[in-house]
XYZ file of C-alpha atoms in Angstrom:
514
model
C 6.008 2.977 -5.847
C 6.182 6.559 -5.209
C 5.313 9.411 -7.583
C 5.302 13.070 -7.441
C 2.122 15.029 -8.367
C 2.781 18.317 -10.466
C 0.253 20.917 -9.624
C -2.035 22.037 -12.400
C -1.384 25.265 -14.294
C -3.140 28.352 -13.109
C -4.606 28.725 -16.517
C -8.200 27.517 -16.678
C -9.935 26.249 -19.713
C -8.439 24.998 -22.893
C -5.458 26.832 -24.390
C -5.917 29.110 -27.178
C -4.325 28.683 -30.685
C -1.329 30.654 -29.526
C -0.679 28.385 -26.678
C -1.448 25.152 -28.406
C 1.424 22.746 -29.354
C 2.071 23.017 -32.987
C 2.163 19.732 -35.111
C 5.695 18.992 -36.202
C 6.507 19.599 -39.783
C 8.227 16.949 -41.894
C 11.458 18.722 -41.808
C 11.524 18.571 -38.072
C 10.676 14.781 -37.704
C 13.495 12.576 -36.776
C 15.412 11.063 -39.707
C 14.585 7.424 -40.796
C 11.578 5.749 -42.053
C 11.114 3.461 -39.147
C 9.698 6.170 -36.813
C 7.515 7.606 -39.683
C 5.605 4.420 -39.818
C 4.924 4.267 -36.141
C 1.319 5.435 -35.116
C 1.142 9.040 -34.032
C -1.468 10.271 -31.636
C -4.050 12.746 -32.797
C -3.253 16.344 -32.103
C -6.690 17.101 -30.747
C -6.666 19.230 -27.568
C -8.809 18.182 -24.646
C -11.198 20.535 -23.093
C -10.707 20.684 -19.355
C -14.388 21.134 -18.894
C -15.160 18.034 -20.898
C -12.631 15.942 -18.966
C -14.574 13.217 -17.197
C -12.122 12.787 -14.168
C -12.219 10.013 -11.628
C -15.083 7.631 -12.208
C -15.825 7.468 -8.559
C -14.355 9.110 -5.520
C -14.813 10.793 -2.168
C -16.563 13.784 -3.697
C -19.867 12.109 -3.852
C -19.550 11.161 -0.223
C -18.603 14.606 0.862
C -21.960 15.706 2.200
C -22.201 12.457 4.311
C -18.781 13.086 5.558
C -19.426 16.536 6.696
C -22.821 15.519 7.978
C -21.141 12.903 10.265
C -18.738 15.618 11.686
C -21.631 18.010 12.266
C -24.310 15.656 13.648
C -21.811 13.701 15.537
C -20.653 16.670 17.508
C -23.804 18.791 17.854
C -26.182 16.334 19.200
C -23.956 14.622 21.855
C -22.514 18.112 22.859
C -26.090 19.480 23.276
C -27.121 16.456 25.380
C -24.114 16.677 27.709
C -24.341 20.585 28.082
C -28.160 20.272 28.804
C -27.705 17.485 31.294
C -25.149 19.416 33.162
C -27.603 22.404 33.254
C -25.344 24.539 31.139
C -27.034 27.776 29.734
C -27.697 28.145 25.928
C -26.729 24.528 25.438
C -28.055 24.210 21.921
C -26.369 27.388 20.702
C -23.019 26.362 22.203
C -23.158 22.855 20.665
C -24.044 24.321 17.169
C -21.263 26.808 17.400
C -18.834 24.246 18.449
C -20.091 21.945 15.446
C -19.619 24.811 13.002
C -16.048 25.430 14.259
C -15.335 21.809 14.141
C -16.389 21.521 10.538
C -14.309 24.898 9.761
C -11.164 23.237 11.419
C -11.603 20.040 9.307
C -12.058 22.031 6.158
C -9.069 24.303 6.909
C -6.838 21.225 7.284
C -7.923 19.654 4.047
C -9.965 16.950 5.391
C -12.834 17.419 2.918
C -10.522 17.766 -0.061
C -11.611 15.635 -2.944
C -8.652 13.198 -3.438
C -8.476 11.166 -6.529
C -6.366 8.534 -4.946
C -4.489 7.883 -1.692
C -5.415 7.279 1.863
C -8.351 9.120 3.436
C -7.745 10.999 6.738
C -7.459 8.621 9.564
C -8.165 8.601 13.422
C -4.761 10.249 14.210
C -5.591 13.176 11.816
C -9.030 13.524 13.542
C -7.256 13.587 17.063
C -4.958 16.445 15.798
C -8.035 18.325 14.558
C -9.863 17.871 17.694
C -6.816 19.197 19.777
C -6.782 22.218 17.550
C -10.655 22.624 18.026
C -10.087 22.707 21.791
C -7.610 25.531 21.203
C -9.834 27.576 18.931
C -12.841 27.244 21.281
C -10.657 28.313 24.258
C -9.830 31.459 22.489
C -13.411 32.047 21.522
C -14.603 31.284 25.080
C -12.280 33.865 26.504
C -13.155 36.514 23.921
C -16.874 35.845 24.329
C -16.766 35.613 28.076
C -18.987 32.554 27.845
C -20.583 31.127 30.974
C -20.229 27.570 29.912
C -18.067 25.477 32.158
C -14.829 24.679 30.167
C -14.340 21.182 31.752
C -17.871 20.369 30.808
C -17.411 21.713 27.283
C -14.435 19.512 26.723
C -16.220 16.373 27.811
C -19.090 17.348 25.531
C -16.765 17.453 22.552
C -15.357 13.979 23.053
C -18.317 12.156 21.317
C -17.622 14.147 18.262
C -14.084 13.130 18.069
C -15.179 9.446 18.478
C -17.752 9.773 15.761
C -15.249 11.306 13.322
C -12.524 8.816 14.221
C -14.863 5.886 13.612
C -15.993 7.261 10.322
C -12.466 7.824 9.217
C -11.414 4.271 10.298
C -14.291 2.898 8.278
C -13.179 4.696 5.081
C -9.873 2.867 5.518
C -11.155 -0.607 5.871
C -10.346 -3.027 3.062
C -13.841 -3.197 1.809
C -13.972 0.625 1.338
C -10.943 0.526 -1.068
C -13.231 -0.813 -3.871
C -15.178 2.595 -3.506
C -12.131 4.760 -3.878
C -11.732 6.965 -6.978
C -10.214 5.259 -9.946
C -7.724 7.319 -12.096
C -7.617 6.217 -15.712
C -3.840 6.375 -16.316
C -1.853 7.009 -19.589
C 1.680 5.951 -19.048
C 4.445 7.843 -20.863
C 7.979 7.047 -20.996
C 10.707 4.884 -22.493
C 9.659 1.349 -23.295
C 11.408 -0.431 -20.526
C 10.220 2.009 -18.034
C 6.588 1.844 -19.248
C 6.675 -1.959 -19.151
C 7.793 -1.932 -15.426
C 5.309 0.764 -14.400
C 2.426 -1.110 -16.125
C 3.231 -4.416 -14.781
C 3.745 -3.194 -11.235
C 0.424 -1.187 -11.368
C -1.468 -4.046 -12.838
C -0.102 -6.723 -10.412
C -1.908 -5.081 -7.237
C -5.323 -3.813 -6.484
C -4.600 -1.660 -3.387
C -4.410 1.495 -5.346
C -6.664 3.744 -7.345
C -4.752 3.731 -10.750
C -6.036 1.968 -13.716
C -3.693 1.792 -16.801
C -5.703 2.304 -20.050
C -2.976 2.974 -22.558
C 0.604 3.888 -22.904
C 2.666 6.328 -25.174
C 6.295 5.041 -25.332
C 9.400 7.199 -26.321
C 11.191 6.038 -29.302
C 10.762 2.810 -31.275
C 11.297 0.338 -28.627
C 8.619 -2.490 -28.314
C 6.345 -3.060 -25.347
C 5.936 -6.343 -23.630
C 2.913 -5.290 -21.680
C -0.600 -5.474 -23.058
C -1.393 -1.787 -22.902
C -2.818 -0.158 -26.054
C -0.304 2.114 -27.676
C -2.323 4.966 -29.454
C 0.942 6.908 -30.279
C 4.638 7.524 -29.776
C 6.916 10.300 -28.893
C 9.913 10.835 -30.967
C 13.350 10.021 -29.297
C 14.240 13.676 -29.310
C 11.933 16.670 -27.950
C 9.506 17.776 -30.507
C 6.809 20.336 -30.778
C 4.002 17.997 -30.726
C 4.795 15.918 -27.636
C 1.998 17.393 -25.811
C -0.436 16.979 -28.596
C 0.440 13.223 -29.034
C -0.067 12.595 -25.320
C -3.306 14.749 -25.157
C -4.764 12.852 -28.224
C -3.929 9.577 -26.694
C -5.568 10.429 -23.383
C -8.693 11.765 -25.300
C -8.840 8.472 -27.209
C -8.790 6.287 -24.136
C -10.671 8.703 -21.786
C -7.651 9.021 -19.500
C -7.655 11.613 -16.861
C -4.030 11.273 -15.726
C -0.737 11.138 -17.460
C 1.805 9.165 -15.487
C 5.277 10.074 -16.906
C 8.336 8.066 -16.249
C 11.447 10.301 -16.641
C 14.422 8.960 -18.456
C 17.403 9.999 -20.800
C 14.976 10.526 -23.591
C 12.353 12.295 -21.344
C 14.672 14.506 -19.143
C 14.239 17.688 -17.099
C 13.672 20.278 -19.868
C 11.467 18.114 -22.189
C 9.362 17.001 -19.052
C 8.972 20.519 -18.083
C 7.621 21.679 -21.466
C 5.376 18.496 -21.575
C 3.891 19.386 -18.374
C 3.091 22.949 -19.696
C 1.205 21.459 -22.605
C -0.736 18.875 -20.606
C -1.853 21.314 -17.892
C -2.949 23.764 -20.531
C -4.744 20.987 -22.298
C -6.580 20.005 -19.129
C -4.819 16.770 -18.345
C -3.519 15.934 -14.704
C 0.166 14.894 -14.621
C 2.059 12.697 -12.244
C 5.729 11.936 -12.371
C 6.951 8.453 -11.358
C 9.865 8.708 -8.925
C 12.801 6.333 -9.065
C 12.492 5.847 -5.268
C 10.520 2.692 -5.522
C 9.333 0.671 -2.515
C 9.471 3.351 -0.148
C 6.222 4.124 1.812
C 4.692 7.664 1.519
C 4.933 8.287 5.196
C 8.923 8.159 5.010
C 9.140 10.797 2.266
C 9.436 14.464 3.143
C 9.673 17.090 0.371
C 11.308 20.503 0.467
C 13.019 23.025 -1.893
C 16.279 24.731 -1.993
C 17.780 27.024 -4.639
C 14.900 26.209 -7.091
C 15.512 22.341 -6.626
C 12.928 19.926 -5.240
C 14.254 17.796 -2.535
C 12.884 14.551 -1.387
C 13.999 13.527 2.212
C 13.905 9.729 3.060
C 13.204 9.055 6.608
C 15.176 6.106 8.068
C 13.562 2.869 8.558
C 12.328 2.127 12.179
C 14.971 0.127 13.937
C 14.674 1.459 17.556
C 12.673 3.813 19.570
C 9.026 3.788 21.062
C 7.383 2.015 18.085
C 10.022 -0.878 18.336
C 9.410 -1.216 22.091
C 5.655 -1.089 21.500
C 5.849 -3.803 18.874
C 7.933 -6.041 21.208
C 5.383 -5.643 23.980
C 2.416 -6.259 21.605
C 4.192 -9.448 20.360
C 4.772 -10.955 23.716
C 1.438 -9.949 25.155
C -0.419 -11.068 22.072
C 1.438 -14.336 21.927
C 0.698 -15.190 25.506
C -3.026 -14.291 25.224
C -3.236 -16.256 22.029
C -1.883 -19.398 23.759
C -4.238 -19.078 26.613
C -7.376 -18.505 24.567
C -6.386 -21.165 21.836
C -5.187 -23.712 24.337
C -8.377 -26.001 23.633
C -8.025 -25.738 19.945
C -4.204 -26.563 20.160
C -5.066 -29.793 22.213
C -7.623 -30.725 19.604
C -5.246 -30.343 16.672
C -2.315 -32.137 18.577
C -4.641 -35.094 19.231
C -5.834 -35.100 15.409
C -2.116 -35.192 14.234
C -1.149 -37.739 16.656
C -3.900 -40.083 15.867
C -4.165 -39.879 12.104
C -0.314 -40.556 11.389
C 2.716 -42.020 12.922
C 5.294 -39.402 14.200
C 5.525 -36.500 16.612
C 2.953 -33.902 17.110
C 5.186 -31.010 16.529
C 7.759 -30.498 13.681
C 10.880 -28.791 14.715
C 12.924 -27.032 12.259
C 16.009 -24.745 12.198
C 15.291 -21.323 10.651
C 17.253 -18.167 10.375
C 16.088 -15.331 12.268
C 16.933 -11.669 12.769
C 20.465 -10.861 11.718
C 20.809 -14.361 10.264
C 20.831 -16.022 13.766
C 19.541 -19.519 13.739
C 16.513 -20.638 15.967
C 14.307 -23.665 16.315
C 10.732 -23.080 14.923
C 7.824 -25.167 15.793
C 4.866 -26.018 13.730
C 2.233 -28.836 13.867
C 3.524 -31.771 11.761
C 1.596 -31.790 8.577
C 3.749 -34.343 6.659
C 4.914 -38.009 7.059
C 7.614 -38.601 9.672
C 10.419 -39.030 7.048
C 9.497 -35.991 4.897
C 12.858 -34.395 5.046
C 14.503 -37.560 3.665
C 12.060 -37.509 0.678
C 12.653 -34.012 -0.077
C 15.788 -34.818 -2.237
C 13.908 -37.141 -4.342
C 11.218 -34.584 -5.034
C 13.697 -31.801 -5.758
C 13.011 -32.118 -9.590
C 9.177 -31.444 -8.938
C 9.817 -28.096 -7.205
C 7.230 -25.703 -8.505
C 8.838 -22.520 -7.072
C 11.213 -20.301 -8.970
C 13.386 -19.465 -5.960
C 15.294 -21.277 -3.313
C 12.187 -22.361 -1.476
C 10.769 -25.770 -2.187
C 7.070 -25.841 -2.928
C 4.446 -28.464 -4.559
C 0.904 -27.863 -4.946
C 0.269 -31.695 -4.348
C 3.094 -32.752 -2.211
C 2.681 -36.462 -1.599
C 4.374 -35.941 1.785
C 1.423 -33.923 3.177
C -0.927 -36.063 5.227
C -4.886 -35.595 5.048
C -5.124 -33.727 8.302
C -2.020 -31.782 7.311
C -3.611 -30.530 4.101
C -6.426 -29.030 6.059
C -4.152 -27.606 8.630
C -2.054 -25.889 5.894
C -5.101 -24.488 4.182
C -6.422 -22.928 7.327
C -2.853 -21.932 8.615
C -3.604 -23.725 11.810
C -0.313 -25.589 11.558
C 1.638 -22.455 12.291
C -0.055 -21.733 15.740
C 2.760 -23.248 17.758
C 4.955 -20.376 16.387
C 3.241 -18.307 19.163
C 5.849 -20.122 21.452
C 8.621 -18.701 19.301
C 6.899 -15.180 19.385
C 6.852 -15.484 23.272
C 10.575 -16.411 23.327
C 11.532 -13.466 21.119
C 12.607 -15.509 18.190
C 9.815 -14.279 16.006
C 7.402 -11.480 15.792
C 3.519 -11.609 15.146
C 4.297 -9.719 11.894
C 7.332 -9.965 9.719
C 8.950 -11.683 6.760
C 8.632 -15.400 6.272
C 11.367 -17.199 8.412
C 13.823 -19.000 5.881
C 15.630 -22.173 6.015
C 19.441 -22.251 6.364
C 19.777 -23.899 2.952
C 17.709 -20.975 1.330
C 19.780 -18.327 3.175
C 22.962 -19.859 1.759
C 21.768 -18.955 -1.753
C 20.664 -15.388 -0.913
C 22.403 -12.407 -2.486
C 23.109 -9.154 -0.800
C 19.470 -7.763 -1.671
C 17.696 -10.971 -0.288
C 19.844 -11.052 2.961
C 18.146 -7.684 3.884
C 15.151 -9.635 4.666
C 16.861 -10.691 7.944
C 17.252 -7.159 9.236
C 13.983 -7.658 11.350
C 12.518 -10.632 13.236
C 10.549 -13.125 10.984
C 6.868 -13.103 11.589
C 3.838 -15.491 12.132
C 2.184 -13.502 9.351
C 3.081 -10.801 6.885
C 2.743 -9.252 3.590
C 3.703 -12.648 1.967
C 0.633 -14.355 3.688
C -1.977 -11.850 2.850
C -0.699 -11.359 -0.763
C -0.939 -14.920 -2.002
C 1.634 -16.859 0.066
C 2.987 -19.785 -2.317
C 1.395 -18.546 -5.474
C 3.764 -15.654 -5.431
C 6.961 -15.759 -7.356
C 10.259 -15.575 -5.471
C 10.958 -12.076 -6.693
C 7.509 -10.970 -5.568
C 8.023 -12.587 -2.124
C 11.446 -10.832 -1.724
C 9.995 -7.399 -2.878
C 7.112 -7.707 -0.293
C 9.422 -8.728 2.617
C 11.842 -5.878 1.718
C 8.948 -3.321 1.652
C 8.074 -4.491 5.040
C 11.668 -4.350 6.350
C 11.983 -0.656 5.282
C 8.531 0.647 5.929
C 7.054 -1.317 8.820
C 5.110 0.556 11.631
C 2.918 -0.520 14.455
C -0.028 0.800 12.262
C 1.132 -1.412 9.484
C 1.355 -4.510 11.768
C -2.224 -3.945 12.945
C -3.569 -3.652 9.412
C -1.655 -6.858 8.445
C -2.930 -8.887 11.289
C -6.428 -7.702 10.276
C -6.019 -8.771 6.722
C -4.585 -12.163 7.795
C -8.041 -13.123 9.020
C -9.439 -12.689 5.523
C -6.315 -14.507 3.930
C -6.795 -17.530 6.257
C -10.397 -17.694 5.434
C -9.631 -17.543 1.726
C -6.930 -20.128 1.821
C -5.559 -19.006 -1.367
C -1.767 -19.944 -2.007
C -1.717 -22.264 1.071
C -0.392 -25.717 0.181
């Protein structure tokens, strides 16, 4: 879900009486007793200096981050320069470290972000190349006697230290330490319900919904507290109502969902009041399920434009993905060969039937292929499926039962550990599947797909994917489709690497595997 952050007003501190939104008079209130009976938020303005802001965040780790950059460069650089006999090694290393920290600061790497992704290894590499350029200029101006080649080598450990620290900040366990924004959602009832539901359904972001301020009289189905409501039409106390609700629930961010009753001019005036009152504001974009990396913003004729980069369908990343798939599958089959033999023997000795279960699945562009798995059910499982159709526990075209009587004792263990899917490495090696991608569907399932669901077949299905690391069979059908569509439109090699790392934790957990 994308959103556009509106910058804070340049006015600092609380607004004075002249700038404060005035409470609406009785004559200006909307007609009808129904809205008059609705709770209105207090009109107390919030002092910017009293605003608590994010509860935790990168700000408290800022000295450590800067220290890693400085120490990670100055000590190795000094040792390299000293070992090579370069004059004034310590002074040169210290100067390079100061320039390195300055470059990082100038490019916003130390900016305190309430949410979002911290700078990564690629960002550090770009900064390092800029550092080389800056030092080259200074070396020329100062007529330094330090050898340039040695200087470059001396700077490499600093890049490695920063890149390693940046990677550690992006690991899953570090997500729990990110800043948490206490969010007040503002908008029409249906839009507020959707935003609250989506934000509450996942934990891979830094937004915590604490309350909602609906527009109009519509009821909410979400469980968020409602400390106040905005009138269906623009009113003088819009900002006061939102500020009062934020103050009452200790919110530090208003997330506004635009709509017919909260359109451009009303939103603009609301942003004035909220920023003057010391409350940050984000606007929810209607461009959902689009990764941040695919959005480019610009302006023209006073209009804010959002450019959407097309999904990756060809090019270097696609070629790299294919190479990683084939190489990874080949190495996996070689390394896991002893385990595959043990599992095959266990399947064959504990139940009658073949070791491998072959099944027709639909692949990229709806092309059928034969998929292999270790057999986890009795030999006549397909014939029994029709008899069990009424016991299907899934809300979509897939058939799933938590305690499927067709699953064997060894099969239950294999399913929980996902070891039954290892033969699909042969499918990856053949090019029918990828290491990462959507779940490969059955022909019967695809026959009931609508146009939206058919888009899942735009890429190769995967041995693992978002569906596996997000709950697998515990997900509803619509949740599964949404995850797969997000991957189809937003995949990248970096995304694949992250999903493969998360798969290890999902397999260990075993949640949703049955």
